[in-house]
Amino acid sequence: MRYPQGGGLTAERQAFRERVRMEAVAMFADGRGSTEIAKELRVSVRSVQRWRRSWREAGQDAVRSRGPVSRPKLNDRLFAVLEEELAKGPVAHGWPDQRWTLARIKTLIGRRFHKSMTLSGISQMLRRRDWSHQVPARRAVERDEAAVAGRVKEVWPHLEPPRRRSGPGPSSRTRPDSR
């Protein structure tokens, strides 16, 4: 199975998957069937069949994981530099406000590291490094609570469509005006 941006698995999870593969090799040696192994190890039958074929052709070492399919676009050193750049804020990089968006981070990565990443790849990379979406810590200073409460009570009900009354309706699903 391939994972975007260089693996996406923690070292602990990679070690767990390696143990599962080695347990499968031990079961191959016992002569157990693929379906039984897949059920016990909670993996797909197709994976077990692929591991068995590799084991027959080249032995136990062929079943071991070869690591991620590709290296991550930003390694630990480059990500540390990115964190420093993000800490400076968007205004320091030429944007008019203090909001980091994925598009802005993508532009920053392109300018600073000359690398191109997709927005979803950037989002996944940030989540793996324990970054989250920004949430305002407090309300705006200009916010007028009384005006907001008045708007919610007076204006908002007129904007919402009226609710349907529960009760008997026409037996036909077509509208009478549609004929």
PDB file of C-alpha atoms in Angstrom:
ATOM      1  CA  MET A   1       0.000   0.000   0.000  1.00  0.00           C
ATOM      2  CA  ARG A   2       1.328   3.427  -0.884  1.00  0.00           C
ATOM      3  CA  TYR A   3       1.011   6.443   1.380  1.00  0.00           C
ATOM      4  CA  PRO A   4       1.293  10.056   0.232  1.00  0.00           C
ATOM      5  CA  GLN A   5       4.210  12.254   1.229  1.00  0.00           C
ATOM      6  CA  GLY A   6       6.680   9.545   2.134  1.00  0.00           C
ATOM      7  CA  GLY A   7       4.935   7.036   4.305  1.00  0.00           C
ATOM      8  CA  GLY A   8       2.752   8.772   6.801  1.00  0.00           C
ATOM      9  CA  LEU A   9       3.330   6.044   9.390  1.00  0.00           C
ATOM     10  CA  THR A  10       5.033   6.514  12.698  1.00  0.00           C
ATOM     11  CA  ALA A  11       8.075   4.380  13.504  1.00  0.00           C
ATOM     12  CA  GLU A  12       5.958   2.460  16.007  1.00  0.00           C
ATOM     13  CA  ARG A  13       3.312   1.671  13.372  1.00  0.00           C
ATOM     14  CA  GLN A  14       5.976   0.626  10.846  1.00  0.00           C
ATOM     15  CA  ALA A  15       7.484  -1.762  13.423  1.00  0.00           C
ATOM     16  CA  PHE A  16       4.036  -3.214  14.104  1.00  0.00           C
ATOM     17  CA  ARG A  17       3.474  -3.879  10.393  1.00  0.00           C
ATOM     18  CA  GLU A  18       6.897  -5.511  10.152  1.00  0.00           C
ATOM     19  CA  ARG A  19       5.981  -7.845  13.050  1.00  0.00           C
ATOM     20  CA  VAL A  20       2.765  -8.803  11.236  1.00  0.00           C
ATOM     21  CA  ARG A  21       4.753  -9.723   8.127  1.00  0.00           C
ATOM     22  CA  MET A  22       7.181 -11.858  10.146  1.00  0.00           C
ATOM     23  CA  GLU A  23       4.280 -13.631  11.892  1.00  0.00           C
ATOM     24  CA  ALA A  24       2.899 -14.420   8.443  1.00  0.00           C
ATOM     25  CA  VAL A  25       6.279 -15.914   7.429  1.00  0.00           C
ATOM     26  CA  ALA A  26       6.187 -18.187  10.499  1.00  0.00           C
ATOM     27  CA  MET A  27       2.693 -19.316   9.528  1.00  0.00           C
ATOM     28  CA  PHE A  28       3.837 -20.001   5.946  1.00  0.00           C
ATOM     29  CA  ALA A  29       6.469 -22.356   7.345  1.00  0.00           C
ATOM     30  CA  ASP A  30       3.723 -24.159   9.335  1.00  0.00           C
ATOM     31  CA  GLY A  31       1.819 -24.728   6.086  1.00  0.00           C
ATOM     32  CA  ARG A  32      -1.265 -22.702   6.984  1.00  0.00           C
ATOM     33  CA  GLY A  33      -3.613 -21.343   4.314  1.00  0.00           C
ATOM     34  CA  SER A  34      -3.773 -17.758   3.127  1.00  0.00           C
ATOM     35  CA  THR A  35      -7.369 -17.173   4.232  1.00  0.00           C
ATOM     36  CA  GLU A  36      -6.669 -18.468   7.723  1.00  0.00           C
ATOM     37  CA  ILE A  37      -3.533 -16.296   8.042  1.00  0.00           C
ATOM     38  CA  ALA A  38      -5.364 -13.209   6.734  1.00  0.00           C
ATOM     39  CA  LYS A  39      -8.191 -13.678   9.211  1.00  0.00           C
ATOM     40  CA  GLU A  40      -5.869 -14.205  12.172  1.00  0.00           C
ATOM     41  CA  LEU A  41      -3.568 -11.278  11.339  1.00  0.00           C
ATOM     42  CA  ARG A  42      -6.466  -9.060  10.214  1.00  0.00           C
ATOM     43  CA  VAL A  43      -4.982  -8.246   6.807  1.00  0.00           C
ATOM     44  CA  SER A  44      -6.238  -8.839   3.273  1.00  0.00           C
ATOM     45  CA  VAL A  45      -5.905 -12.241   1.634  1.00  0.00           C
ATOM     46  CA  ARG A  46      -4.240 -10.505  -1.313  1.00  0.00           C
ATOM     47  CA  SER A  47      -1.444  -9.189   0.947  1.00  0.00           C
ATOM     48  CA  VAL A  48      -0.877 -12.647   2.398  1.00  0.00           C
ATOM     49  CA  GLN A  49      -0.708 -14.131  -1.109  1.00  0.00           C
ATOM     50  CA  ARG A  50       1.799 -11.466  -2.189  1.00  0.00           C
ATOM     51  CA  TRP A  51       3.960 -12.097   0.905  1.00  0.00           C
ATOM     52  CA  ARG A  52       3.804 -15.866   0.346  1.00  0.00           C
ATOM     53  CA  ARG A  53       4.953 -15.506  -3.265  1.00  0.00           C
ATOM     54  CA  SER A  54       7.896 -13.290  -2.186  1.00  0.00           C
ATOM     55  CA  TRP A  55       8.761 -15.748   0.598  1.00  0.00           C
ATOM     56  CA  ARG A  56       8.806 -18.720  -1.830  1.00  0.00           C
ATOM     57  CA  GLU A  57      10.952 -16.874  -4.379  1.00  0.00           C
ATOM     58  CA  ALA A  58      13.544 -15.210  -2.132  1.00  0.00           C
ATOM     59  CA  GLY A  59      12.990 -16.188   1.499  1.00  0.00           C
ATOM     60  CA  GLN A  60      12.201 -14.236   4.644  1.00  0.00           C
ATOM     61  CA  ASP A  61      14.174 -11.103   3.717  1.00  0.00           C
ATOM     62  CA  ALA A  62      12.025 -10.609   0.610  1.00  0.00           C
ATOM     63  CA  VAL A  63       8.935 -10.189   2.812  1.00  0.00           C
ATOM     64  CA  ARG A  64      10.482  -7.386   4.889  1.00  0.00           C
ATOM     65  CA  SER A  65       9.293  -3.859   4.214  1.00  0.00           C
ATOM     66  CA  ARG A  66      11.488  -1.777   1.945  1.00  0.00           C
ATOM     67  CA  GLY A  67      10.319   1.467   3.577  1.00  0.00           C
ATOM     68  CA  PRO A  68       8.221   4.219   2.085  1.00  0.00           C
ATOM     69  CA  VAL A  69       7.768   4.401  -1.666  1.00  0.00           C
ATOM     70  CA  SER A  70       9.208   7.899  -1.826  1.00  0.00           C
ATOM     71  CA  ARG A  71      10.983  10.300   0.450  1.00  0.00           C
ATOM     72  CA  PRO A  72       8.985  13.120   1.970  1.00  0.00           C
ATOM     73  CA  LYS A  73       9.190  16.412   0.104  1.00  0.00           C
ATOM     74  CA  LEU A  74      10.270  18.214   3.278  1.00  0.00           C
ATOM     75  CA  ASN A  75      12.566  16.268   5.586  1.00  0.00           C
ATOM     76  CA  ASP A  76      12.891  17.074   9.304  1.00  0.00           C
ATOM     77  CA  ARG A  77      15.517  19.768   8.745  1.00  0.00           C
ATOM     78  CA  LEU A  78      13.481  21.545   6.056  1.00  0.00           C
ATOM     79  CA  PHE A  79      10.296  21.255   8.094  1.00  0.00           C
ATOM     80  CA  ALA A  80      12.078  22.953  11.016  1.00  0.00           C
ATOM     81  CA  VAL A  81      12.940  25.832   8.663  1.00  0.00           C
ATOM     82  CA  LEU A  82       9.292  25.932   7.505  1.00  0.00           C
ATOM     83  CA  GLU A  83       8.146  26.158  11.134  1.00  0.00           C
ATOM     84  CA  GLU A  84      10.470  29.136  11.657  1.00  0.00           C
ATOM     85  CA  GLU A  85       9.053  30.820   8.562  1.00  0.00           C
ATOM     86  CA  LEU A  86       5.473  30.166   9.694  1.00  0.00           C
ATOM     87  CA  ALA A  87       6.295  31.601  13.128  1.00  0.00           C
ATOM     88  CA  LYS A  88       7.304  34.896  11.488  1.00  0.00           C
ATOM     89  CA  GLY A  89       3.726  35.282  10.298  1.00  0.00           C
ATOM     90  CA  PRO A  90       2.101  35.929   6.923  1.00  0.00           C
ATOM     91  CA  VAL A  91       2.694  39.697   7.067  1.00  0.00           C
ATOM     92  CA  ALA A  92       6.469  39.113   7.105  1.00  0.00           C
ATOM     93  CA  HIS A  93       6.052  37.215   3.828  1.00  0.00           C
ATOM     94  CA  GLY A  94       3.988  39.905   2.116  1.00  0.00           C
ATOM     95  CA  TRP A  95       0.364  38.997   2.843  1.00  0.00           C
ATOM     96  CA  PRO A  96      -1.942  41.712   4.199  1.00  0.00           C
ATOM     97  CA  ASP A  97      -3.391  39.815   7.187  1.00  0.00           C
ATOM     98  CA  GLN A  98      -2.351  37.323   9.869  1.00  0.00           C
ATOM     99  CA  ARG A  99      -3.996  34.223   8.360  1.00  0.00           C
ATOM    100  CA  TRP A 100      -2.080  31.184   7.186  1.00  0.00           C
ATOM    101  CA  THR A 101      -4.026  29.295   4.536  1.00  0.00           C
ATOM    102  CA  LEU A 102      -2.916  26.141   2.751  1.00  0.00           C
ATOM    103  CA  ALA A 103      -2.549  28.129  -0.470  1.00  0.00           C
ATOM    104  CA  ARG A 104      -0.254  30.620   1.259  1.00  0.00           C
ATOM    105  CA  ILE A 105       1.800  27.830   2.828  1.00  0.00           C
ATOM    106  CA  LYS A 106       2.077  26.227  -0.612  1.00  0.00           C
ATOM    107  CA  THR A 107       3.358  29.508  -2.031  1.00  0.00           C
ATOM    108  CA  LEU A 108       5.822  29.843   0.855  1.00  0.00           C
ATOM    109  CA  ILE A 109       7.144  26.308   0.271  1.00  0.00           C
ATOM    110  CA  GLY A 110       7.543  27.072  -3.424  1.00  0.00           C
ATOM    111  CA  ARG A 111       9.388  30.344  -2.775  1.00  0.00           C
ATOM    112  CA  ARG A 112      11.591  29.116   0.071  1.00  0.00           C
ATOM    113  CA  PHE A 113      12.380  25.516  -0.948  1.00  0.00           C
ATOM    114  CA  HIS A 114      11.586  25.476  -4.694  1.00  0.00           C
ATOM    115  CA  LYS A 115       9.310  22.476  -4.196  1.00  0.00           C
ATOM    116  CA  SER A 116       5.720  21.943  -5.289  1.00  0.00           C
ATOM    117  CA  MET A 117       3.172  20.185  -3.101  1.00  0.00           C
ATOM    118  CA  THR A 118      -0.577  19.702  -3.341  1.00  0.00           C
ATOM    119  CA  LEU A 119      -2.858  21.379  -0.818  1.00  0.00           C
ATOM    120  CA  SER A 120      -3.974  18.011   0.538  1.00  0.00           C
ATOM    121  CA  GLY A 121      -0.324  16.920   0.805  1.00  0.00           C
ATOM    122  CA  ILE A 122       0.480  20.052   2.793  1.00  0.00           C
ATOM    123  CA  SER A 123      -2.527  19.488   5.043  1.00  0.00           C
ATOM    124  CA  GLN A 124      -1.516  15.874   5.725  1.00  0.00           C
ATOM    125  CA  MET A 125       2.105  16.847   6.361  1.00  0.00           C
ATOM    126  CA  LEU A 126       1.044  19.519   8.860  1.00  0.00           C
ATOM    127  CA  ARG A 127      -1.355  17.143  10.641  1.00  0.00           C
ATOM    128  CA  ARG A 128       1.368  14.490  10.943  1.00  0.00           C
ATOM    129  CA  ARG A 129       3.577  17.117  12.605  1.00  0.00           C
ATOM    130  CA  ASP A 130       0.789  18.056  15.084  1.00  0.00           C
ATOM    131  CA  TRP A 131      -0.182  21.312  13.441  1.00  0.00           C
ATOM    132  CA  SER A 132      -3.908  22.079  13.377  1.00  0.00           C
ATOM    133  CA  HIS A 133      -6.289  24.603  11.872  1.00  0.00           C
ATOM    134  CA  GLN A 134      -6.187  28.026  13.422  1.00  0.00           C
ATOM    135  CA  VAL A 135      -8.966  28.805  15.861  1.00  0.00           C
ATOM    136  CA  PRO A 136      -9.327  32.343  17.208  1.00  0.00           C
ATOM    137  CA  ALA A 137      -8.365  32.492  20.879  1.00  0.00           C
ATOM    138  CA  ARG A 138     -10.737  35.377  21.625  1.00  0.00           C
ATOM    139  CA  ARG A 139     -13.516  37.470  20.067  1.00  0.00           C
ATOM    140  CA  ALA A 140     -12.806  40.597  18.060  1.00  0.00           C
ATOM    141  CA  VAL A 141     -12.532  43.791  20.109  1.00  0.00           C
ATOM    142  CA  GLU A 142     -15.041  45.528  17.832  1.00  0.00           C
ATOM    143  CA  ARG A 143     -17.761  42.898  18.402  1.00  0.00           C
ATOM    144  CA  ASP A 144     -20.973  44.320  19.859  1.00  0.00           C
ATOM    145  CA  GLU A 145     -22.720  41.518  21.777  1.00  0.00           C
ATOM    146  CA  ALA A 146     -26.002  43.466  22.103  1.00  0.00           C
ATOM    147  CA  ALA A 147     -26.189  44.037  18.344  1.00  0.00           C
ATOM    148  CA  VAL A 148     -25.473  40.379  17.662  1.00  0.00           C
ATOM    149  CA  ALA A 149     -28.152  39.237  20.126  1.00  0.00           C
ATOM    150  CA  GLY A 150     -30.696  41.644  18.604  1.00  0.00           C
ATOM    151  CA  ARG A 151     -29.933  40.431  15.100  1.00  0.00           C
ATOM    152  CA  VAL A 152     -30.328  36.806  16.123  1.00  0.00           C
ATOM    153  CA  LYS A 153     -33.742  37.488  17.710  1.00  0.00           C
ATOM    154  CA  GLU A 154     -35.201  39.953  15.195  1.00  0.00           C
ATOM    155  CA  VAL A 155     -33.598  39.490  11.779  1.00  0.00           C
ATOM    156  CA  TRP A 156     -32.632  35.826  11.707  1.00  0.00           C
ATOM    157  CA  PRO A 157     -36.178  34.366  12.010  1.00  0.00           C
ATOM    158  CA  HIS A 158     -37.246  36.340   8.918  1.00  0.00           C
ATOM    159  CA  LEU A 159     -34.346  34.944   6.912  1.00  0.00           C
ATOM    160  CA  GLU A 160     -35.125  31.306   7.652  1.00  0.00           C
ATOM    161  CA  PRO A 161     -37.875  29.662   5.603  1.00  0.00           C
ATOM    162  CA  PRO A 162     -40.928  28.663   7.634  1.00  0.00           C
ATOM    163  CA  ARG A 163     -40.957  25.107   8.925  1.00  0.00           C
ATOM    164  CA  ARG A 164     -43.349  22.591   7.407  1.00  0.00           C
ATOM    165  CA  ARG A 165     -46.335  21.855   9.545  1.00  0.00           C
ATOM    166  CA  SER A 166     -46.793  18.255  10.538  1.00  0.00           C
ATOM    167  CA  GLY A 167     -50.164  16.945   9.559  1.00  0.00           C
ATOM    168  CA  PRO A 168     -52.007  15.367   6.688  1.00  0.00           C
ATOM    169  CA  GLY A 169     -51.013  16.506   3.252  1.00  0.00           C
ATOM    170  CA  PRO A 170     -52.063  15.658  -0.249  1.00  0.00           C
ATOM    171  CA  SER A 171     -52.047  11.995  -1.204  1.00  0.00           C
ATOM    172  CA  SER A 172     -50.269  12.704  -4.452  1.00  0.00           C
ATOM    173  CA  ARG A 173     -46.577  13.467  -4.411  1.00  0.00           C
ATOM    174  CA  THR A 174     -46.932  15.835  -7.372  1.00  0.00           C
ATOM    175  CA  ARG A 175     -47.844  19.416  -6.757  1.00  0.00           C
ATOM    176  CA  PRO A 176     -51.361  20.387  -7.866  1.00  0.00           C
ATOM    177  CA  ASP A 177     -49.966  23.436  -9.705  1.00  0.00           C
ATOM    178  CA  SER A 178     -47.605  21.401 -11.866  1.00  0.00           C
ATOM    179  CA  ARG A 179     -50.244  20.189 -14.350  1.00  0.00           C
TER     180      ARG A 179
END
